[in-house]
Amino acid sequence: MSNQTERDTLGELLFREFGAYAAALTEHGEPWTHWPSATWPPHTPLAALQGRFTVAREAAAAVGVEPGDAAITEEHQVRLEFRSMFPDGPSARIG
């Protein structure tokens, strides 16, 4: 069993790669909410990003981080909402 730091790091990598993939889908006019069934021609940017996400998902699963498709979609939605509320990132704490 891997330690918590590895799970946290690979879990964050998984969601960061999905965020990049979802952003590219949106940029190309594709609905990012239907990503599990998407297939792209080889050697295209969307195929490359889908591949990076797939590798990140496999790496995370190897250390026990295995969110389902719905959980990944929900987490991405939460991150989008956070960015819309705090476009400059979280405020710095004083004290």
PDB file of C-alpha atoms in Angstrom:
ATOM      1  CA  MET A   1       0.000   0.000   0.000  1.00  0.00           C
ATOM      2  CA  SER A   2       1.298   3.440  -0.893  1.00  0.00           C
ATOM      3  CA  ASN A   3       1.546   6.260   1.560  1.00  0.00           C
ATOM      4  CA  GLN A   4      -0.885   9.167   1.743  1.00  0.00           C
ATOM      5  CA  THR A   5       1.494  11.600   0.023  1.00  0.00           C
ATOM      6  CA  GLU A   6       1.674   9.417  -3.085  1.00  0.00           C
ATOM      7  CA  ARG A   7      -2.101   9.074  -3.176  1.00  0.00           C
ATOM      8  CA  ASP A   8      -2.567  12.832  -2.762  1.00  0.00           C
ATOM      9  CA  THR A   9       0.014  13.655  -5.436  1.00  0.00           C
ATOM     10  CA  LEU A  10      -1.290  11.187  -8.013  1.00  0.00           C
ATOM     11  CA  GLY A  11      -4.893  12.061  -7.233  1.00  0.00           C
ATOM     12  CA  GLU A  12      -4.154  15.739  -7.828  1.00  0.00           C
ATOM     13  CA  LEU A  13      -2.314  14.858 -11.047  1.00  0.00           C
ATOM     14  CA  LEU A  14      -5.371  12.882 -12.176  1.00  0.00           C
ATOM     15  CA  PHE A  15      -7.698  15.846 -11.661  1.00  0.00           C
ATOM     16  CA  ARG A  16      -5.226  18.327 -13.185  1.00  0.00           C
ATOM     17  CA  GLU A  17      -4.917  16.207 -16.342  1.00  0.00           C
ATOM     18  CA  PHE A  18      -8.677  15.857 -16.540  1.00  0.00           C
ATOM     19  CA  GLY A  19      -8.976  19.636 -16.212  1.00  0.00           C
ATOM     20  CA  ALA A  20      -6.642  20.127 -19.184  1.00  0.00           C
ATOM     21  CA  TYR A  21      -8.569  17.542 -21.216  1.00  0.00           C
ATOM     22  CA  ALA A  22     -11.950  19.080 -20.312  1.00  0.00           C
ATOM     23  CA  ALA A  23     -10.691  22.583 -21.186  1.00  0.00           C
ATOM     24  CA  ALA A  24      -9.553  21.344 -24.605  1.00  0.00           C
ATOM     25  CA  LEU A  25     -12.908  19.661 -25.166  1.00  0.00           C
ATOM     26  CA  THR A  26     -14.685  22.922 -24.386  1.00  0.00           C
ATOM     27  CA  GLU A  27     -12.309  24.836 -26.654  1.00  0.00           C
ATOM     28  CA  HIS A  28     -13.177  22.471 -29.504  1.00  0.00           C
ATOM     29  CA  GLY A  29     -16.916  22.835 -28.902  1.00  0.00           C
ATOM     30  CA  GLU A  30     -17.302  19.377 -27.389  1.00  0.00           C
ATOM     31  CA  PRO A  31     -19.311  18.764 -24.209  1.00  0.00           C
ATOM     32  CA  TRP A  32     -16.797  17.895 -21.480  1.00  0.00           C
ATOM     33  CA  THR A  33     -19.557  16.098 -19.555  1.00  0.00           C
ATOM     34  CA  HIS A  34     -19.586  13.259 -22.129  1.00  0.00           C
ATOM     35  CA  TRP A  35     -15.867  12.523 -21.944  1.00  0.00           C
ATOM     36  CA  PRO A  36     -15.990   8.782 -21.008  1.00  0.00           C
ATOM     37  CA  SER A  37     -17.285   7.775 -24.449  1.00  0.00           C
ATOM     38  CA  ALA A  38     -15.112  10.111 -26.530  1.00  0.00           C
ATOM     39  CA  THR A  39     -12.693   8.742 -29.121  1.00  0.00           C
ATOM     40  CA  TRP A  40     -10.418  10.932 -31.223  1.00  0.00           C
ATOM     41  CA  PRO A  41      -8.325  10.382 -34.317  1.00  0.00           C
ATOM     42  CA  PRO A  42      -4.716   9.506 -33.463  1.00  0.00           C
ATOM     43  CA  HIS A  43      -2.070  12.243 -33.387  1.00  0.00           C
ATOM     44  CA  THR A  44      -4.516  15.024 -32.537  1.00  0.00           C
ATOM     45  CA  PRO A  45      -4.357  17.315 -29.498  1.00  0.00           C
ATOM     46  CA  LEU A  46      -7.532  15.827 -28.019  1.00  0.00           C
ATOM     47  CA  ALA A  47      -6.196  12.286 -28.404  1.00  0.00           C
ATOM     48  CA  ALA A  48      -2.933  13.313 -26.726  1.00  0.00           C
ATOM     49  CA  LEU A  49      -4.749  14.943 -23.792  1.00  0.00           C
ATOM     50  CA  GLN A  50      -7.067  11.954 -23.481  1.00  0.00           C
ATOM     51  CA  GLY A  51      -3.992   9.713 -23.384  1.00  0.00           C
ATOM     52  CA  ARG A  52      -2.327  11.833 -20.682  1.00  0.00           C
ATOM     53  CA  PHE A  53      -5.491  11.664 -18.596  1.00  0.00           C
ATOM     54  CA  THR A  54      -5.689   7.889 -19.088  1.00  0.00           C
ATOM     55  CA  VAL A  55      -2.082   7.442 -17.923  1.00  0.00           C
ATOM     56  CA  ALA A  56      -2.714   9.687 -14.897  1.00  0.00           C
ATOM     57  CA  ARG A  57      -5.827   7.670 -14.055  1.00  0.00           C
ATOM     58  CA  GLU A  58      -3.906   4.390 -14.268  1.00  0.00           C
ATOM     59  CA  ALA A  59      -1.083   5.766 -12.089  1.00  0.00           C
ATOM     60  CA  ALA A  60      -3.574   6.986  -9.484  1.00  0.00           C
ATOM     61  CA  ALA A  61      -5.348   3.614  -9.521  1.00  0.00           C
ATOM     62  CA  ALA A  62      -2.024   1.875  -8.877  1.00  0.00           C
ATOM     63  CA  VAL A  63      -1.833   3.612  -5.484  1.00  0.00           C
ATOM     64  CA  GLY A  64      -5.502   3.192  -4.614  1.00  0.00           C
ATOM     65  CA  VAL A  65      -7.040   6.412  -5.968  1.00  0.00           C
ATOM     66  CA  GLU A  66      -9.876   5.184  -8.165  1.00  0.00           C
ATOM     67  CA  PRO A  67     -12.687   7.723  -8.493  1.00  0.00           C
ATOM     68  CA  GLY A  68     -15.463   6.773 -10.877  1.00  0.00           C
ATOM     69  CA  ASP A  69     -16.463   8.788 -13.919  1.00  0.00           C
ATOM     70  CA  ALA A  70     -19.218  10.592 -11.997  1.00  0.00           C
ATOM     71  CA  ALA A  71     -16.816  11.561  -9.196  1.00  0.00           C
ATOM     72  CA  ILE A  72     -14.293  12.921 -11.699  1.00  0.00           C
ATOM     73  CA  THR A  73     -16.984  14.933 -13.474  1.00  0.00           C
ATOM     74  CA  GLU A  74     -18.328  16.257 -10.155  1.00  0.00           C
ATOM     75  CA  GLU A  75     -14.842  17.249  -8.921  1.00  0.00           C
ATOM     76  CA  HIS A  76     -14.174  19.106 -12.170  1.00  0.00           C
ATOM     77  CA  GLN A  77     -17.485  20.971 -11.815  1.00  0.00           C
ATOM     78  CA  VAL A  78     -16.550  21.991  -8.261  1.00  0.00           C
ATOM     79  CA  ARG A  79     -13.163  23.249  -9.475  1.00  0.00           C
ATOM     80  CA  LEU A  80     -14.825  25.269 -12.248  1.00  0.00           C
ATOM     81  CA  GLU A  81     -17.203  26.840  -9.739  1.00  0.00           C
ATOM     82  CA  PHE A  82     -14.301  27.658  -7.412  1.00  0.00           C
ATOM     83  CA  ARG A  83     -12.396  29.348 -10.249  1.00  0.00           C
ATOM     84  CA  SER A  84     -15.454  31.401 -11.187  1.00  0.00           C
ATOM     85  CA  MET A  85     -15.821  32.584  -7.568  1.00  0.00           C
ATOM     86  CA  PHE A  86     -12.082  33.218  -7.093  1.00  0.00           C
ATOM     87  CA  PRO A  87     -10.563  33.992 -10.525  1.00  0.00           C
ATOM     88  CA  ASP A  88      -7.291  35.143  -8.920  1.00  0.00           C
ATOM     89  CA  GLY A  89      -7.051  32.075  -6.721  1.00  0.00           C
ATOM     90  CA  PRO A  90      -7.687  31.822  -3.003  1.00  0.00           C
ATOM     91  CA  SER A  91      -6.983  34.900  -0.923  1.00  0.00           C
ATOM     92  CA  ALA A  92      -3.873  34.935   1.248  1.00  0.00           C
ATOM     93  CA  ARG A  93      -4.521  34.379   4.927  1.00  0.00           C
ATOM     94  CA  ILE A  94      -3.360  37.049   7.302  1.00  0.00           C
ATOM     95  CA  GLY A  95      -2.183  36.051  10.739  1.00  0.00           C
TER      96      GLY A  95
END
